[in-house]
mmCIF file of C-alpha atoms in Angstrom:
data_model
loop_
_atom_site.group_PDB
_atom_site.id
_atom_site.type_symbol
_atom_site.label_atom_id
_atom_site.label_comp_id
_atom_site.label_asym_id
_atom_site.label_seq_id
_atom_site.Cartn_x
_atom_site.Cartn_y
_atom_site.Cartn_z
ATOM 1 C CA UNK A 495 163.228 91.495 120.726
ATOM 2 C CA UNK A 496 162.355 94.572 122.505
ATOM 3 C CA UNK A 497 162.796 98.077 121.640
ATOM 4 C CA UNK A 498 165.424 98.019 124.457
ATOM 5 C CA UNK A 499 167.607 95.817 122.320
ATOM 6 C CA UNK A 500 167.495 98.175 119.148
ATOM 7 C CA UNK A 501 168.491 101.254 121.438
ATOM 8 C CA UNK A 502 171.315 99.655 123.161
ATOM 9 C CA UNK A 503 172.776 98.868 119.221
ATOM 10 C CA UNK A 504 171.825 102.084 118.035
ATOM 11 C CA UNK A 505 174.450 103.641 121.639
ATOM 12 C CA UNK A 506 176.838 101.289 120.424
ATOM 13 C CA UNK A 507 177.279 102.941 117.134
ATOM 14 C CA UNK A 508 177.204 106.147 118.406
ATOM 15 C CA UNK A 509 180.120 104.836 120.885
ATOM 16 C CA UNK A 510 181.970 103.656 117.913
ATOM 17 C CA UNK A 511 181.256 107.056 116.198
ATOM 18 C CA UNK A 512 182.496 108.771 119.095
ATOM 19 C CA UNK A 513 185.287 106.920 119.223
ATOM 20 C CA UNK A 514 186.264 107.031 115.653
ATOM 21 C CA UNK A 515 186.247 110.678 115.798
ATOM 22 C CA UNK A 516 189.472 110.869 117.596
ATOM 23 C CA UNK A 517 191.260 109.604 114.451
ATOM 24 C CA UNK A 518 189.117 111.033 111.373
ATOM 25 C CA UNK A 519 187.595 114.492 111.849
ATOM 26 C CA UNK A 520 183.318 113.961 111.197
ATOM 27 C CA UNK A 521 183.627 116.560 108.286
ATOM 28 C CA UNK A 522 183.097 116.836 104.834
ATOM 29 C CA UNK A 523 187.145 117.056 103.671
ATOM 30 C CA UNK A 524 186.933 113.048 104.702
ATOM 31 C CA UNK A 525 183.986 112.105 103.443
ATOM 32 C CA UNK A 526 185.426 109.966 100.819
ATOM 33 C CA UNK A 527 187.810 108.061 103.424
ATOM 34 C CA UNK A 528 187.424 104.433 104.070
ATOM 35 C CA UNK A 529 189.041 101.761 106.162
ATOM 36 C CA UNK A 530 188.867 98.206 107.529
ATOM 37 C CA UNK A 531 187.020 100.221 110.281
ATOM 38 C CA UNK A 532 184.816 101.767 108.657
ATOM 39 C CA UNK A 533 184.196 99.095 106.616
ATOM 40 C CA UNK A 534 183.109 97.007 109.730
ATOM 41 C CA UNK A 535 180.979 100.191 110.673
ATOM 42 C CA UNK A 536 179.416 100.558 107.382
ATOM 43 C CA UNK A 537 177.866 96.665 107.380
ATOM 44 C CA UNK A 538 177.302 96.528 111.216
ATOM 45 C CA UNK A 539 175.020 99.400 110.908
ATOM 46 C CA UNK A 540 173.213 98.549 108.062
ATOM 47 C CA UNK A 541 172.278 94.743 109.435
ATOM 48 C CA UNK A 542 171.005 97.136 112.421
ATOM 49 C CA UNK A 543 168.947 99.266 109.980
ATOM 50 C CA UNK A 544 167.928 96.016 108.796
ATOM 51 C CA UNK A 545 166.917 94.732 111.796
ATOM 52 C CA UNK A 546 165.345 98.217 112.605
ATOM 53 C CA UNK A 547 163.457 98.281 109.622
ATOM 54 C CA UNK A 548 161.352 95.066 109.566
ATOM 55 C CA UNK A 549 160.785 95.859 113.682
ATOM 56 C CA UNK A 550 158.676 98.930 112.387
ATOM 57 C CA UNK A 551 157.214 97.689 109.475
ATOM 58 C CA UNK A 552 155.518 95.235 111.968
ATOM 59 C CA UNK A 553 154.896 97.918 114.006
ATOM 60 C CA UNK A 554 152.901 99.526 111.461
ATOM 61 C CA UNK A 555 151.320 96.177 110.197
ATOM 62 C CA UNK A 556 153.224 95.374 107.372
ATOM 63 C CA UNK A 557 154.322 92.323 108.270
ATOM 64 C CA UNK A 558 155.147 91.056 104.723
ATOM 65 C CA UNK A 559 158.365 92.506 104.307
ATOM 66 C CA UNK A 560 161.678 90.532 103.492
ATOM 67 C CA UNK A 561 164.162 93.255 101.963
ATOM 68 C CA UNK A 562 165.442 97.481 101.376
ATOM 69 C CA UNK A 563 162.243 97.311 98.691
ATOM 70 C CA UNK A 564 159.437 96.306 100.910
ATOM 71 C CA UNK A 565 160.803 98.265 103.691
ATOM 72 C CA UNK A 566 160.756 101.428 101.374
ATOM 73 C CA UNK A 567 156.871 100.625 100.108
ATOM 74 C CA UNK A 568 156.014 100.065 103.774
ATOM 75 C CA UNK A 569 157.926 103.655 105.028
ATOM 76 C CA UNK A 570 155.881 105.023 101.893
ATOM 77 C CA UNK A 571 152.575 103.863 103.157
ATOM 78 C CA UNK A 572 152.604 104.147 106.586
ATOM 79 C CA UNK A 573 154.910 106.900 107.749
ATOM 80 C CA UNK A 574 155.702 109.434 104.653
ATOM 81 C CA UNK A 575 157.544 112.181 106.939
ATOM 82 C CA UNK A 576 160.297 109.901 107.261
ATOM 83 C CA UNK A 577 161.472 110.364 104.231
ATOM 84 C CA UNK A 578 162.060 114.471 104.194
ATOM 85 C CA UNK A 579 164.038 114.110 107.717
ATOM 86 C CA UNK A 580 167.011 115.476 107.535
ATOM 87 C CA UNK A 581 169.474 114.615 110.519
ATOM 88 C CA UNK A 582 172.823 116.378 111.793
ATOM 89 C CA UNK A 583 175.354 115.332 114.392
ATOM 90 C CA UNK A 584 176.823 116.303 117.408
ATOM 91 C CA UNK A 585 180.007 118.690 116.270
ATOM 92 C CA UNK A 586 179.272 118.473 112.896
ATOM 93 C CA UNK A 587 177.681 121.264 110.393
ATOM 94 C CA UNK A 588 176.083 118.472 107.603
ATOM 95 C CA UNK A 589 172.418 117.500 107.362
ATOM 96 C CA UNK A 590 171.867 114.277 106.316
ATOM 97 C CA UNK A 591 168.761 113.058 104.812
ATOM 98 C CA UNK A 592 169.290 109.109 104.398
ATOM 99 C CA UNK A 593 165.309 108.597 102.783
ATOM 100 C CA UNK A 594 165.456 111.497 100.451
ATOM 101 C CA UNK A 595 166.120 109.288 97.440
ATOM 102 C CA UNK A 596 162.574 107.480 98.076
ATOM 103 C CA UNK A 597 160.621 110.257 97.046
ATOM 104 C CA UNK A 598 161.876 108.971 93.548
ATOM 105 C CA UNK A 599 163.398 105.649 93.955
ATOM 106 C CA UNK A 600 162.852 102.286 95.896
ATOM 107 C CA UNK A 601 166.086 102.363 97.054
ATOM 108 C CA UNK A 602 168.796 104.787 98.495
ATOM 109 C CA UNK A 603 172.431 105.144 97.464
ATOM 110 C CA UNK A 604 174.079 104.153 100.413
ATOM 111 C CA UNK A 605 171.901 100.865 101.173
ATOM 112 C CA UNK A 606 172.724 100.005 97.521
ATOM 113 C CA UNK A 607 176.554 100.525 97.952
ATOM 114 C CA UNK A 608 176.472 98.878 101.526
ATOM 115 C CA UNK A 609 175.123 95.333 99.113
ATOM 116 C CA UNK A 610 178.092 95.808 96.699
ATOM 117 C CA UNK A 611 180.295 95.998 99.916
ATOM 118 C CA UNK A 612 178.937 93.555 101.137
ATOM 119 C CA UNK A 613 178.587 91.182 98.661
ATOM 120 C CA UNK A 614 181.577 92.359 96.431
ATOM 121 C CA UNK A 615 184.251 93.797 99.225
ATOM 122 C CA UNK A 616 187.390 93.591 97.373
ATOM 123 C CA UNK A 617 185.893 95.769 94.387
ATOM 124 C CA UNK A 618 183.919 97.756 96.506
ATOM 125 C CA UNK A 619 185.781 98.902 99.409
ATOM 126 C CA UNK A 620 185.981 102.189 99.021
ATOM 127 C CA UNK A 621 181.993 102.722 99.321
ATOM 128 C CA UNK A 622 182.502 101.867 103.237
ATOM 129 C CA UNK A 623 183.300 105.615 103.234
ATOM 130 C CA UNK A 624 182.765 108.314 105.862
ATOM 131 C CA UNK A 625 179.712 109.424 104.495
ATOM 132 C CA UNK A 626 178.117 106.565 103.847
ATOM 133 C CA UNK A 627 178.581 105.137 107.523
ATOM 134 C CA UNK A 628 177.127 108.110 108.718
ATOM 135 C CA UNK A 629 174.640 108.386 106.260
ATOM 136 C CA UNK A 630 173.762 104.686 107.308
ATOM 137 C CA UNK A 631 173.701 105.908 111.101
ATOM 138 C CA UNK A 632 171.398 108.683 110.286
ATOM 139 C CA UNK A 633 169.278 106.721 108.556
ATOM 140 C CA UNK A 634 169.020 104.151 111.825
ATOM 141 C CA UNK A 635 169.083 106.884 114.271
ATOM 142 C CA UNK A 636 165.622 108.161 112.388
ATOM 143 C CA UNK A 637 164.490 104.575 112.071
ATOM 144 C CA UNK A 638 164.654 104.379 116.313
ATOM 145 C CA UNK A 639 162.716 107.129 116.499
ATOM 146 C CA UNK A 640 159.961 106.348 114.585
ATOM 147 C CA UNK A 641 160.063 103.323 116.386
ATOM 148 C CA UNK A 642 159.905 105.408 119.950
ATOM 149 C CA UNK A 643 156.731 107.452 119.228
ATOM 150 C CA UNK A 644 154.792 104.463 116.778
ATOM 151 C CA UNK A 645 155.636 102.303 119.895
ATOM 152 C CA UNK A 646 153.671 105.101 122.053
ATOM 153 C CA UNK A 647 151.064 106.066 119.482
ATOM 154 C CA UNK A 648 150.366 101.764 119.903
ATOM 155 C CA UNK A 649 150.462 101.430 123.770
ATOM 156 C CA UNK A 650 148.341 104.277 124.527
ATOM 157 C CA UNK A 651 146.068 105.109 121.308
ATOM 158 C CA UNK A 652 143.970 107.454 123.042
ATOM 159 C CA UNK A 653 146.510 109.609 123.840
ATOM 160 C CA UNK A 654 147.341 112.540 121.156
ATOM 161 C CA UNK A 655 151.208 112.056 121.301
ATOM 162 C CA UNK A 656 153.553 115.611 119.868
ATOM 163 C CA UNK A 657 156.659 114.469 118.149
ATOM 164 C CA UNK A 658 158.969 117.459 118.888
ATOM 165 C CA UNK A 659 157.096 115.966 122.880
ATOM 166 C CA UNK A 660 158.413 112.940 122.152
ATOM 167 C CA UNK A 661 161.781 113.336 121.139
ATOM 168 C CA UNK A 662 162.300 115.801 123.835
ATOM 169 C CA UNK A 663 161.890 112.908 126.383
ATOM 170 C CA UNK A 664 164.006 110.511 124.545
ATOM 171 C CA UNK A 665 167.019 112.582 124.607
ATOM 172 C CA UNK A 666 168.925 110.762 126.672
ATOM 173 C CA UNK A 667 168.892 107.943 124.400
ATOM 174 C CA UNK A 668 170.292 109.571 121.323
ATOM 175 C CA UNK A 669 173.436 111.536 122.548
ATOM 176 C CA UNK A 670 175.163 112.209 118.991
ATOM 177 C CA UNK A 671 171.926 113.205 116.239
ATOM 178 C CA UNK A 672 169.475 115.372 115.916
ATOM 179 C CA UNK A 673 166.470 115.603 113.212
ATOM 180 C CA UNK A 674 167.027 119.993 111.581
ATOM 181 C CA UNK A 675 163.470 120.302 111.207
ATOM 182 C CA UNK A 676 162.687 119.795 114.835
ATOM 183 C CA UNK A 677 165.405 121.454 116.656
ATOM 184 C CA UNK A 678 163.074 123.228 120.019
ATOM 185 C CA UNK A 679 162.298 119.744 120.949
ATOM 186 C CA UNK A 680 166.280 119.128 122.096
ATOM 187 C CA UNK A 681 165.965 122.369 124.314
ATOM 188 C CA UNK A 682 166.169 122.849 127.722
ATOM 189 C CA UNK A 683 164.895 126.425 128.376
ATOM 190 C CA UNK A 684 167.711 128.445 126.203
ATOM 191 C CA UNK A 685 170.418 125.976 126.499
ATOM 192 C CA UNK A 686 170.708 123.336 123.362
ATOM 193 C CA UNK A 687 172.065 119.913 123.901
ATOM 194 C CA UNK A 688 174.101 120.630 120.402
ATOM 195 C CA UNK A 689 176.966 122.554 120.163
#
């Protein structure tokens, strides 16, 4: 698999995003809605952040990683800053910061809901909620970052690589998020690419 494949997922999603926005505002007042939808959303994106997750952690040379708990040791060890990114999209005013919870935890609240949904639907539908598929998109869209700029840190290691750089130049593969802390690097000149 190339990193190729986990962009053209992660458009997908922001496709389906996009489109789903036509019928429930992205805003808080919803949060709590759910659907068949966004039920499909909510486990299609986190078998992505699945996917995405064990593709870095063998970036980074953990390869022994099976599940959300070796994933979050790995993210712990090898690339910290992850977990304080906070993430807002296109048209809407929330931050989201899907890793937060791993400053105390091994686990985050909406990977743990997205098991019960998906192992326990019937009980659990109403966790495939607004905020958790977005939450769960966030969490990817950071994941395919990290993957960008580790994958260029590892093809050129001589080279002293800038995040804010990097993102910058990436920007025209994530159209709908943005991560707060960095927001100069999705400038051009005085004009932001976020409303």
């Amino acid at each position: 698999m190339s990193i190729n494949n986990l962009i053209s997922y992660y458009q997908s999603f922001e496709t389906d995003i996009e489109n789903l926005s036509r019928y429930i505002e992205i805003c808080e007042d919803n949060f709590q809605t759910y659907s068949v939808e966004l039920t499909r959303l909510y486990l299609s994106i986190c078998s992505e952040v699945d996917v995405a997750l064990k593709y870095l952690c063998n970036l980074l040379g953990a390869c022994d990683v099976n599940n959300i708990n070796d994933y979050s040791r790995a993210i712990k060890k090898w690339c910290p800053e992850l977990i304080d990114k906070k993430v807002s999209l296109k048209g809407c005013s929330v931050y989201f910061s899907p890793w937060a919870e791993l400053h105390n935890a091994d686990n985050t609240t909406w990977w743990r809901e997205h098991n019960d949904v998906k192992h326990g639907r019937i009980q659990h539908y109403k966790n495939a909620s607004l905020k958790n598929v977005l939450t769960a998109f966030c969490a990817l869209y950071t994941i395919n970052v990290f993957i960008v700029f580790k994958q260029s840190c590892k093809q050129d290691p001589m080279a002293k690589f800038d995040f804010a750089s990097m993102l910058y130049q990436t920007k025209g593969y994530f159209r709908l998020a943005q991560m707060k802390d960095i927001p100069f690097a999705y400038s051009i000149g005085e004009h932001s690419l976020f409303i």
